[in-house]
Tab-separated table of C-alpha atoms in Angstrom:
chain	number	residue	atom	x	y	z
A	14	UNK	CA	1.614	37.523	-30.920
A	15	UNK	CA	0.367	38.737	-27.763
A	16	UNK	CA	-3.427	38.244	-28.549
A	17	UNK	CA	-2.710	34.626	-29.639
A	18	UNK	CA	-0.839	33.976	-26.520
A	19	UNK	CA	-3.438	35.622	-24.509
A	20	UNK	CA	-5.950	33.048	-26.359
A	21	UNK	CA	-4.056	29.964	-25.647
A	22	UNK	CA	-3.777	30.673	-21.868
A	23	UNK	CA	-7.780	31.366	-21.324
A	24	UNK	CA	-8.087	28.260	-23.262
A	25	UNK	CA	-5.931	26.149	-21.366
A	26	UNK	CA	-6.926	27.411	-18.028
A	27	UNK	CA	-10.786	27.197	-19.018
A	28	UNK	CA	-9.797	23.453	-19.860
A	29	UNK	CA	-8.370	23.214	-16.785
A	30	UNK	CA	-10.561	24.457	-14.681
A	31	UNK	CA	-13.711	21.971	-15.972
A	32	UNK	CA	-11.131	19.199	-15.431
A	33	UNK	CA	-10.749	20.814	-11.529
A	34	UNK	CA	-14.406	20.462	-11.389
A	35	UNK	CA	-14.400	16.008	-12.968
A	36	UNK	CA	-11.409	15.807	-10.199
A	37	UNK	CA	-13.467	17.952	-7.185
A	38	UNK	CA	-16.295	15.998	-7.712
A	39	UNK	CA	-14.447	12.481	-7.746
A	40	UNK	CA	-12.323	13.574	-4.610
A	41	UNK	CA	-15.501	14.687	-2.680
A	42	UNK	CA	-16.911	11.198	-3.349
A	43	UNK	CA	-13.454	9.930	-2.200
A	44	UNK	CA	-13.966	11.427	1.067
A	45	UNK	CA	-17.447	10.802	1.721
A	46	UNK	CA	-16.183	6.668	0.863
A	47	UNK	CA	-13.499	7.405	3.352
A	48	UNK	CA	-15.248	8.858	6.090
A	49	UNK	CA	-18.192	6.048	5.468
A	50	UNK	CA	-15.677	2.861	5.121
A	51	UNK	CA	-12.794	3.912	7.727
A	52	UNK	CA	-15.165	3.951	11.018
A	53	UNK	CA	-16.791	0.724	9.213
A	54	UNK	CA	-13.753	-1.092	8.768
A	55	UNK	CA	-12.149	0.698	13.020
A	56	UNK	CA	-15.769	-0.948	14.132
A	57	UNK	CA	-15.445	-4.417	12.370
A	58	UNK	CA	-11.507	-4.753	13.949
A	59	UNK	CA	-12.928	-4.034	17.364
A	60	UNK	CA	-16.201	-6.621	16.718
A	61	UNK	CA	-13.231	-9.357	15.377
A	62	UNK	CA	-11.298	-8.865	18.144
A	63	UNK	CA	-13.346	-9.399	20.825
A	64	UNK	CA	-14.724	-12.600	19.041
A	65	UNK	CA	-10.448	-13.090	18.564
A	66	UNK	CA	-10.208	-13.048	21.952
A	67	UNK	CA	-13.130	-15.256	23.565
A	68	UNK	CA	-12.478	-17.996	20.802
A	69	UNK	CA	-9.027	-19.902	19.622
A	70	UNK	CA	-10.155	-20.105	16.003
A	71	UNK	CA	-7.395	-19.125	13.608
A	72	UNK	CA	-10.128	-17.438	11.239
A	73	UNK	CA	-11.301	-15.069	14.332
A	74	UNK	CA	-7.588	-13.658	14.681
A	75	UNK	CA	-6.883	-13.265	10.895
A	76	UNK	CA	-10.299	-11.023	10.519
A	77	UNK	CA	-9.467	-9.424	13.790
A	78	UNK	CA	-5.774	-8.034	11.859
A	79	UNK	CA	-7.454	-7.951	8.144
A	80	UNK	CA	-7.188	-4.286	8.235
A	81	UNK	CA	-4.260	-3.971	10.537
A	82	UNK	CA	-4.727	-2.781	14.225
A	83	UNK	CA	-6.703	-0.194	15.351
A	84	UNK	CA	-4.353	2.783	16.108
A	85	UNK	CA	-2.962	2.178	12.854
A	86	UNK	CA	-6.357	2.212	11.007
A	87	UNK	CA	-6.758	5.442	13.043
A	88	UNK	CA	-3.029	6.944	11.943
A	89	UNK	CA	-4.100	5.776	8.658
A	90	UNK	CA	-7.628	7.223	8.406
A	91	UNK	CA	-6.750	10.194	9.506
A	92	UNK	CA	-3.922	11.052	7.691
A	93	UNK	CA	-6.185	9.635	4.068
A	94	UNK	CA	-9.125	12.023	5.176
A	95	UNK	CA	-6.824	15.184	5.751
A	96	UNK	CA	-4.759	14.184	2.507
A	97	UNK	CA	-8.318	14.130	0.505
A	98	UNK	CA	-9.722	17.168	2.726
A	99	UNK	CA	-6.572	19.584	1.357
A	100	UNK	CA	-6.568	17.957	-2.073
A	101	UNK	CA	-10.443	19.180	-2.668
A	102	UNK	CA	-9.235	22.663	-1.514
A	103	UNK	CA	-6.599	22.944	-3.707
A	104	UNK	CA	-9.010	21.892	-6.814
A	105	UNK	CA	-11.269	24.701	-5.109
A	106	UNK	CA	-8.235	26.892	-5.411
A	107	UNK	CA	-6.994	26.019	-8.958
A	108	UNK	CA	-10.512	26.589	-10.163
A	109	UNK	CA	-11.157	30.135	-9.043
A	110	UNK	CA	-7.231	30.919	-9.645
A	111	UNK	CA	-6.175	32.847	-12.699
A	112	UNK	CA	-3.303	29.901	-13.379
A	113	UNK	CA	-2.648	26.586	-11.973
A	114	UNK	CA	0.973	27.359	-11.907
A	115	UNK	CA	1.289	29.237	-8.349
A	116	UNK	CA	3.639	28.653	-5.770
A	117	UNK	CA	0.744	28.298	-2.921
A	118	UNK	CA	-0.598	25.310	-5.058
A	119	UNK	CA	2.918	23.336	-5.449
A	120	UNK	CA	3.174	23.936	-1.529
A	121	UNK	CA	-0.388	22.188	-1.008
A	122	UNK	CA	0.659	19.473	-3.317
A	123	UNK	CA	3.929	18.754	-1.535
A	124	UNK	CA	1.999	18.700	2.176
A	125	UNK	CA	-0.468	16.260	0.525
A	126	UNK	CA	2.780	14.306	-0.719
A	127	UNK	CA	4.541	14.312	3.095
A	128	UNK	CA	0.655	12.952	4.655
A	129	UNK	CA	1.032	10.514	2.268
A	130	UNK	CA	4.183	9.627	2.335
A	131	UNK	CA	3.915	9.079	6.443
A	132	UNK	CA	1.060	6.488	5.360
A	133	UNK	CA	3.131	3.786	4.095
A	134	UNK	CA	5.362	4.024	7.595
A	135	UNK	CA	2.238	3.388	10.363
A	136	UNK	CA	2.621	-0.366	10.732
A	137	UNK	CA	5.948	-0.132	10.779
A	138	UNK	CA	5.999	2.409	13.610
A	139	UNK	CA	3.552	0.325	15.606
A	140	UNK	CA	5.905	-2.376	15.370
A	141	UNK	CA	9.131	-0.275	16.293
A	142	UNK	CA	6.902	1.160	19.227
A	143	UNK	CA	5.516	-2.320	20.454
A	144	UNK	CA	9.056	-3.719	20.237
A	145	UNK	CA	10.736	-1.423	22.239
A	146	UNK	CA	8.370	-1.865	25.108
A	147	UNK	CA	7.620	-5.237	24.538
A	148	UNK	CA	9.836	-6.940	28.090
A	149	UNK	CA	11.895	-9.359	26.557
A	150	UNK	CA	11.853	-8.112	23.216
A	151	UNK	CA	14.804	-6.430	21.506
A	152	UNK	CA	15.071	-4.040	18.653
A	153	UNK	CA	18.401	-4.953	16.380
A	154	UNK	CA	18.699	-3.945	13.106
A	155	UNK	CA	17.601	-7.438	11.445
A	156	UNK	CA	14.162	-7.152	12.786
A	157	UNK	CA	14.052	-3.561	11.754
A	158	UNK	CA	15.286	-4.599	8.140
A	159	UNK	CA	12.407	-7.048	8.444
A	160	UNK	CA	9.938	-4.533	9.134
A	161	UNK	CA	10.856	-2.736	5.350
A	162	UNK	CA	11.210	-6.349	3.409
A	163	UNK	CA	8.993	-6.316	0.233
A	164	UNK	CA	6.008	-8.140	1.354
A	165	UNK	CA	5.461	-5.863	5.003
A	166	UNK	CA	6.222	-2.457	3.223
A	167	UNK	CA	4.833	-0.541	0.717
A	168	UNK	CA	6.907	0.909	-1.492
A	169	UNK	CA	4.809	1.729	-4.322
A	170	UNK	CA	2.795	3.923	-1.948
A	171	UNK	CA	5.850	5.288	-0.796
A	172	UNK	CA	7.200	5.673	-4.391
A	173	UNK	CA	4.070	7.866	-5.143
A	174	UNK	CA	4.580	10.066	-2.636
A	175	UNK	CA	7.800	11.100	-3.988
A	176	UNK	CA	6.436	11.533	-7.365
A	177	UNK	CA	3.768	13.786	-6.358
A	178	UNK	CA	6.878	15.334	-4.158
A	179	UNK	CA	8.243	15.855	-7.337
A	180	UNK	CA	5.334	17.071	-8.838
A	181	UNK	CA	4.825	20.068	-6.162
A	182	UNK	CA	8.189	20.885	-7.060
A	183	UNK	CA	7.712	21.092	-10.776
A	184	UNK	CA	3.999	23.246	-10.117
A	185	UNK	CA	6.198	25.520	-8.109
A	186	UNK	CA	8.864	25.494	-10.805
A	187	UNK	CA	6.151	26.633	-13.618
A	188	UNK	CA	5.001	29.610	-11.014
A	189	UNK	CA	8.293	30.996	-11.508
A	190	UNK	CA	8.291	30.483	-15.676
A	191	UNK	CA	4.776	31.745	-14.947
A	192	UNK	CA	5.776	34.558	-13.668
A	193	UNK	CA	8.644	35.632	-15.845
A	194	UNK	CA	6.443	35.058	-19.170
A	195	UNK	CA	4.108	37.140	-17.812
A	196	UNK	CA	6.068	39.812	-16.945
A	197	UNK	CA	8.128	39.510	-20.569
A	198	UNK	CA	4.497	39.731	-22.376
């Protein structure tokens, strides 16, 4: 019974580990899109707002925001390139490990899950931020309700956050079962 069990876990984890190596590769090219695209796009919203600024066209001011404004393209970049920076080291990790199931690799997961999670919030901070300083301008809870209606807030980005929350929790969970099989066999 041992033997077989001992069979089905190298198999599994051999599995695993080529499927580490599909997902490295993919997240790799991930960040090399990121780090390519995000100065692109910080560039482009600085180009668009200077021609925003020295023209009244409508068109010039709706490319200058297409990709929001530029300290949120910043707080966004940066927290998608660290997100994708820790999620190639933890495929580095689960490929040399001995199981996926360890505690250190839930934990990983559920920092990637809180920088992502933060990423849905940015605009809305800016907003908050520029509100409160804004003379004249007042911060009530309407116009913070506002700021989290449907079609300004993402929710499905925020949903997967918790799921891979979640997720982090379950790895975790299966260290422990890990663990204790182990130590039964």
């Amino acid at each position: 019974m041992e033997k077989n069990h001992d069979m089905m876990k190298t198999a599994s984890l051999t599995k695993i580990r080529k499927s580490s190596r599909t997902v490295l590769i993919a997240a790799i090219l991930f960040l090399l899109m990121q780090l390519i695209s995000r100065p692109l796009q910080l560039l482009y919203t600085v180009q668009m707002q200077k021609k925003a600024g020295a023209s009244s066209n409508i068109l010039d001011y709706l490319n200058a925001v297409r990709y929001g404004s530029v300290p949120v393209q910043a707080a966004r970049a940066a927290l998608m390139i660290a997100s994708v920076v820790i999620l190639i080291g933890l495929f580095v990790r689960i490929r040399n490990s001995e199981s996926p199931f360890q505690e250190r690799h839930g934990k990983i997961l559920q920092i990637i899950a809180v920088l992502q999670g933060i990423f849905p919030f940015t605009e809305n901070i800016e907003q908050i931020i520029l509100r409160l300083f804004r003379p004249g301008e007042r911060l009530d809870i309407e116009s913070i309700l506002f700021l989290f209606s449907p079609d300004r807030f993402s929710y499905w980005l925020l949903a997967n956050a918790v799921m891979l929350f979640f997720l982090g929790w379950v790895i975790r969970y299966g260290a422990v079962l890990q663990q204790a099989s182990d130590e039964t066999l």
